[in-house]
Amino acid sequence: MIAGTVIAALVLVPLLALVWQAAQGSEGLWSHIVTYVLPHALGQTAILLAGVGVLVGAIGTSTAWLVTAYDFRGRRVLEWALLLPLAVPTYIVAYAYLDLLHPLGPVQALIRAVLGYDSPRDFRLPDIRSMTGAIFLLSFVLYPYVYLPTRAMFMTQAANLVEVSRTLGISRRQVFLRVALPLARPAIAVGISLALMETLNDIGASEFLGVRSLTISIYTTWVTRTDLPGAAQISLAMILLVVALVSLERWARRRQRYTVSAQRSRSFEPRRLSGRAGFVALALGLLPVALGFLAPALHLAVEAWKRFQFAGVSGRLLVEARNTLILSATATLAVLICGMIIAYAARVFPQRGIVIMQRVSTIGYAMPGTVLALGILIAMGSLDRFIDRSMQDILGVSTGLIFIGSGAALGYAYLVRFLAISVGSLEAGFTRIPRSYDFTSRTLGQGVGGTLWRVHLPLSKAALGAAGLLVFVDCMKELSATLLLRPLNFETLATHLYGEAARGTYEEAALAALAIVVVGLLPVVLLARLGRPEHTAH
Amino acid sequence: MTKGRMWIAGAAVAMTASGVNAQEVNLYTSREPGLVEPLLQAFTDETGVEVNTVFLKDGLAERVASEGESSPADILMAVDVGNLADLVDKGLTQTVDSDVLTAAIPENLRGPNNDWFTLSMRARVVYAANDLDLDAITYEQLADPEWEGKVCIRSGQHPYNTGLFSAFLAHHDAAETEAWLQGLKSNLARKAGGGDRDGAKDILGGICDIAIANSYYVGLMRSGKGGEEQEAWGDAIKVILPTFEDGGTHVNISGAAVAKHAPNRDEAVQLLEFLVSDEAQKIYGEANYEYPVKPGVEIDPIVASFGELQVDSVPLTEIVTHRKEASELVDKVGFDN
């Protein structure tokens, strides 16, 4: 309870720093923004979010159902392969596709060869740099955020629910629409909202693809017009918008309970598809994997190989990979512990205050990474200076920058940024544990902590693992906060990649990009193992 | 020992040639690290002073300001004159009194109180398809209807472009600039976006006929340092140095300032002085294909092949003052939409 409040306060600090910035005033900003920027930016953002929301929901849910309700040749591989796009940051995918689909790239070259055109001046495809391009691209990368929790939900839905529905005479398709889908709604909602936050946050991919979203406007106000208070004001408005959206979704399902008796929970028997049906199922499932992962990853591998032959591999890459791993692992651990505390406090003490605390703790995810980093920078900088000055006054020793200099400020940024993922996943996991378990445990003499340790933790191992791996992958891909807050001489794979990409030397970046993908694959593979049902056979 | 005493002791060590402690200087840069690394290495090789770096794409000023007097930053390096002016405005820099620097850098390429220094220059040029019958063009002509659907450029909000548009504002009034931006927008072959190199790539790909981009990318492409593909992009274009109707070619700079609370001030000045030495200026040219700031230093042959650069006479310090207006005009005409 106290710990939860402290965590919520930690999340609030950068937000308050932002409010403080915004209060510095920004002359004439809003009349300009309202007239020239907002109409377009809001429209673009709305279209982008709506498009991505619908598409990730559709892809994530249908693939989750596909591998849960049906059995076919290749399903086992597909089960984990569907997670692969998680390993690739959106900005890398965008960059890979810009290359692949460019008139000079392999796809159009092939089409021209087939059609008999010599030069791109005679024939070329429409530009991928468009809203449609952005929606498709982001959706095929972000759908695993929906697939993962939804599949977990489908798998743990008691078979008897499905079997009862079947005996009541509804078809398999209707089971999906009328039983499974409504039951999986919290998971789908969490997944979609995560994907949308990622979309809202994304600067790289949107920038590459020429979509002028709200986030880009914040960025322009800050960087090009050096108007930090103005940028802070737009950010706050955007955060309000996000909080409103999330609250609306919660309000809409306020009366629903999703617990199922875990007593005899077993997944239902998937239907065996063979022959052509099986092949079609596999092909359908592979499509998002191919678009969201295989194509960009293969492109990177080819580019990286060319680069490797051309210039060899730099030793820096290994150091950077190590930095990335250590930083992400440490941050993940912190995020999980804090997430567990918040989610559990909300379950045990469902009073209003706690609910607010819980909402507050997830606000960091709604803040654009750069903005959050600025808030943290301002707060941590003051603290560092205060400590340094005090130590000089008292002991005559300069401590320098303890938090920024050590990278602690960076870990803090990751914590605030990704806490929502662990709270959300754990909460979703907890909702499936019946309240009666809590009561029983307490009656049997276990305290709040004991109940968490002996009942909830074991029962939500899968949710915990999934949350941990999602957070880890996200930390590894994180760029905006990392760029702003890292100490001297400290590069991660993402910052290296960005440095190269920023000066247009993508080919240099291919190796770093590939390394991110490879390192990112590790947790994804683990994630897949974790998600595998332990009792497929009855 | 107080910080002041430590500093004095540090300076004393620095002055005795064989200091026991490894000397170091901390560089905060918004310039991509790959571009400056060869220079920093050369400096370390020559002086034994280690250079620690952190690359901050944006937020250099915010970071240094937040760190305040505890900041380890010695040198602040930026790719745009506007960013340097910001650093000075926010009180994050200090005046440097160095004969070496003032002798090497022309006065109009230094901060008013020697609070920042230009280290290299690049021109905002036009790439044109090789088969295009075009040898000269003014920036004004880029908005002519004859180029409709033929021009490629990166985001109008990128500092390279707001720099150019600010310069346009220095030559024309706001209404003329707005009309020009509108015209330029309607000439775009695709959405404003990507990087400068994409201009060349897209010309080869048949998307556009001309592109507006920085001069040094051509050197990087044609030299083959980026691999064969980029060489092909670089070879597909010719470079035209545009001018304003009543002026010269727009250049922007990369430059640096010494941080206000620099703990290694002497080494910082030493590094700046090194960066304007003949040797370092030559490396700038060879590694980066930028124009040297120091008069008389040899220009790389690829860069020299663009023709003689007539730098626009409007001072950079004046151009900077139009930056906000330029950025707002970009929004107003919906340049990036």
Short mmCIF file of C-alpha atoms in Angstrom, two decimals, chain A residues 10-194:
data_model
loop_
_atom_site.label_atom_id
_atom_site.label_comp_id
_atom_site.label_asym_id
_atom_site.label_seq_id
_atom_site.Cartn_x
_atom_site.Cartn_y
_atom_site.Cartn_z
CA LEU A 10 7.64 8.17 -8.77
CA VAL A 11 5.51 8.11 -11.90
CA LEU A 12 4.02 11.48 -11.09
CA VAL A 13 7.36 13.25 -10.65
CA PRO A 14 8.18 13.59 -14.36
CA LEU A 15 4.57 14.51 -15.06
CA LEU A 16 4.77 17.29 -12.50
CA ALA A 17 8.04 18.46 -13.99
CA LEU A 18 6.16 18.65 -17.27
CA VAL A 19 3.32 20.64 -15.72
CA TRP A 20 5.90 22.98 -14.27
CA GLN A 21 7.46 23.38 -17.72
CA ALA A 22 4.08 23.98 -19.31
CA ALA A 23 3.31 26.64 -16.74
CA GLN A 24 6.31 28.68 -17.90
CA GLY A 25 4.02 29.97 -20.61
CA SER A 26 4.43 29.99 -24.32
CA GLU A 27 3.38 33.10 -26.14
CA GLY A 28 1.09 32.86 -29.10
CA LEU A 29 1.61 29.12 -29.38
CA TRP A 30 -1.96 27.95 -29.16
CA SER A 31 -3.44 30.26 -31.72
CA HIS A 32 -0.83 29.00 -34.18
CA ILE A 33 -1.25 25.37 -33.17
CA VAL A 34 -5.05 25.48 -33.20
CA THR A 35 -5.17 27.15 -36.59
CA TYR A 36 -2.43 25.42 -38.49
CA VAL A 37 -1.30 22.29 -36.71
CA LEU A 38 -4.04 20.62 -34.70
CA PRO A 39 -6.69 20.12 -37.38
CA HIS A 40 -4.30 18.14 -39.53
CA ALA A 41 -2.35 16.45 -36.73
CA LEU A 42 -5.48 15.39 -34.85
CA GLY A 43 -7.07 14.07 -38.01
CA GLN A 44 -3.96 12.13 -38.96
CA THR A 45 -3.54 10.79 -35.44
CA ALA A 46 -7.17 9.71 -35.28
CA ILE A 47 -7.01 7.92 -38.62
CA LEU A 48 -3.73 6.28 -37.71
CA LEU A 49 -4.99 5.09 -34.31
CA ALA A 50 -8.32 3.90 -35.68
CA GLY A 51 -6.64 2.03 -38.51
CA VAL A 52 -4.00 0.42 -36.34
CA GLY A 53 -6.52 -0.37 -33.59
CA VAL A 54 -8.87 -2.21 -35.90
CA LEU A 55 -6.13 -4.01 -37.74
CA VAL A 56 -4.08 -5.16 -34.72
CA GLY A 57 -7.30 -6.26 -33.04
CA ALA A 58 -8.33 -8.27 -36.06
CA ILE A 59 -4.93 -9.82 -36.73
CA GLY A 60 -4.08 -10.45 -33.08
CA THR A 61 -7.40 -12.00 -32.16
CA SER A 62 -7.86 -14.11 -35.26
CA THR A 63 -4.35 -15.54 -35.14
CA ALA A 64 -4.77 -16.28 -31.44
CA TRP A 65 -7.99 -18.13 -32.17
CA LEU A 66 -6.45 -19.88 -35.14
CA VAL A 67 -3.69 -21.51 -33.08
CA THR A 68 -5.98 -22.23 -30.13
CA ALA A 69 -9.08 -23.64 -31.77
CA TYR A 70 -7.47 -25.48 -34.64
CA ASP A 71 -4.70 -27.95 -35.01
CA PHE A 72 -2.81 -28.25 -38.24
CA ARG A 73 0.60 -29.05 -39.57
CA GLY A 74 2.99 -26.30 -38.51
CA ARG A 75 0.80 -25.00 -35.70
CA ARG A 76 3.51 -25.50 -33.09
CA VAL A 77 5.93 -23.37 -35.02
CA LEU A 78 3.31 -20.80 -35.79
CA GLU A 79 2.40 -20.49 -32.11
CA TRP A 80 5.71 -18.86 -31.32
CA ALA A 81 6.53 -17.49 -34.76
CA LEU A 82 3.53 -15.19 -34.45
CA LEU A 83 5.41 -13.41 -31.67
CA LEU A 84 8.45 -12.65 -33.81
CA PRO A 85 7.52 -9.13 -34.92
CA LEU A 86 7.90 -8.13 -31.26
CA ALA A 87 11.64 -8.39 -31.72
CA VAL A 88 11.79 -5.63 -34.30
CA PRO A 89 11.31 -1.97 -33.46
CA THR A 90 8.79 -0.19 -35.68
CA TYR A 91 11.36 2.29 -36.93
CA ILE A 92 13.56 -0.52 -38.19
CA VAL A 93 10.67 -2.16 -39.98
CA ALA A 94 9.74 1.16 -41.56
CA TYR A 95 13.26 1.67 -42.74
CA ALA A 96 13.50 -1.86 -44.12
CA TYR A 97 10.25 -1.50 -46.03
CA LEU A 98 11.21 1.87 -47.46
CA ASP A 99 14.21 0.09 -48.90
CA LEU A 100 12.42 -3.05 -49.99
CA LEU A 101 9.59 -1.24 -51.72
CA HIS A 102 11.64 1.61 -53.19
CA PRO A 103 11.65 1.76 -56.99
CA LEU A 104 15.31 0.68 -56.77
CA GLY A 105 14.50 -2.13 -54.32
CA PRO A 106 14.08 -5.83 -55.10
CA VAL A 107 10.27 -5.93 -55.17
CA GLN A 108 9.73 -3.31 -57.81
CA ALA A 109 12.78 -4.47 -59.75
CA LEU A 110 11.20 -7.92 -59.95
CA ILE A 111 7.86 -6.53 -61.04
CA ARG A 112 9.54 -4.44 -63.72
CA ALA A 113 11.50 -7.44 -64.93
CA VAL A 114 8.33 -9.50 -65.17
CA LEU A 115 6.44 -6.75 -66.98
CA GLY A 116 9.38 -5.96 -69.21
CA TYR A 117 10.14 -2.40 -68.17
CA ASP A 118 13.73 -1.21 -68.13
CA SER A 119 13.67 1.84 -65.95
CA PRO A 120 11.78 2.93 -62.85
CA ARG A 121 10.89 6.02 -64.83
CA ASP A 122 8.60 3.88 -66.98
CA PHE A 123 6.78 2.00 -64.26
CA ARG A 124 6.60 2.17 -60.53
CA LEU A 125 4.24 1.32 -57.68
CA PRO A 126 2.56 3.90 -55.44
CA ASP A 127 4.74 5.26 -52.66
CA ILE A 128 4.67 3.44 -49.34
CA ARG A 129 5.19 6.81 -47.66
CA SER A 130 1.50 7.32 -46.93
CA MET A 131 -1.11 6.91 -44.23
CA THR A 132 -2.19 3.54 -45.60
CA GLY A 133 1.40 2.40 -45.66
CA ALA A 134 1.89 3.51 -42.07
CA ILE A 135 -1.26 1.78 -40.83
CA PHE A 136 -0.40 -1.54 -42.46
CA LEU A 137 3.20 -1.41 -41.45
CA LEU A 138 2.57 -0.54 -37.81
CA SER A 139 -0.23 -3.11 -37.55
CA PHE A 140 1.88 -5.97 -38.83
CA VAL A 141 4.54 -5.13 -36.28
CA LEU A 142 2.31 -4.39 -33.31
CA TYR A 143 -0.33 -7.14 -33.55
CA PRO A 144 1.59 -9.43 -31.13
CA TYR A 145 0.61 -7.05 -28.33
CA VAL A 146 -2.92 -8.34 -28.91
CA TYR A 147 -2.05 -11.88 -29.94
CA LEU A 148 -0.07 -12.62 -26.80
CA PRO A 149 -2.57 -11.81 -24.04
CA THR A 150 -5.53 -12.95 -26.12
CA ARG A 151 -4.04 -16.33 -26.78
CA ALA A 152 -3.24 -16.73 -23.09
CA MET A 153 -6.86 -15.91 -22.38
CA PHE A 154 -8.19 -18.37 -24.97
CA MET A 155 -5.97 -21.11 -23.65
CA THR A 156 -7.03 -20.73 -20.07
CA GLN A 157 -10.69 -20.43 -20.83
CA ALA A 158 -12.13 -23.49 -19.32
CA ALA A 159 -12.96 -26.11 -21.83
CA ASN A 160 -16.25 -26.75 -20.11
CA LEU A 161 -17.48 -23.28 -21.05
CA VAL A 162 -16.85 -24.07 -24.65
CA GLU A 163 -18.20 -27.56 -24.34
CA VAL A 164 -21.35 -26.34 -22.64
CA SER A 165 -21.86 -23.84 -25.43
CA ARG A 166 -21.41 -26.60 -27.95
CA THR A 167 -23.96 -28.82 -26.25
CA LEU A 168 -26.32 -25.87 -26.26
CA GLY A 169 -26.13 -26.14 -29.97
CA ILE A 170 -23.98 -23.30 -31.25
CA SER A 171 -21.45 -23.79 -33.95
CA ARG A 172 -17.72 -23.53 -33.55
CA ARG A 173 -17.68 -20.17 -35.27
CA GLN A 174 -20.32 -18.91 -32.90
CA VAL A 175 -18.34 -20.17 -29.94
CA PHE A 176 -15.66 -17.75 -31.04
CA LEU A 177 -18.02 -14.83 -31.51
CA ARG A 178 -20.34 -15.38 -28.58
CA VAL A 179 -18.22 -17.04 -25.92
CA ALA A 180 -14.50 -16.82 -26.48
CA LEU A 181 -14.35 -13.30 -27.85
CA PRO A 182 -16.42 -11.62 -25.12
CA LEU A 183 -14.47 -13.50 -22.47
CA ALA A 184 -11.17 -12.43 -23.98
CA ARG A 185 -12.22 -8.82 -24.11
CA PRO A 186 -10.02 -7.57 -21.27
CA ALA A 187 -7.00 -9.15 -22.90
CA ILE A 188 -7.86 -7.78 -26.32
CA ALA A 189 -8.49 -4.35 -24.85
CA VAL A 190 -5.19 -4.33 -23.00
CA GLY A 191 -3.40 -5.50 -26.13
CA ILE A 192 -4.97 -2.93 -28.39
CA SER A 193 -4.34 -0.12 -25.96
CA LEU A 194 -0.67 -1.14 -25.68
#
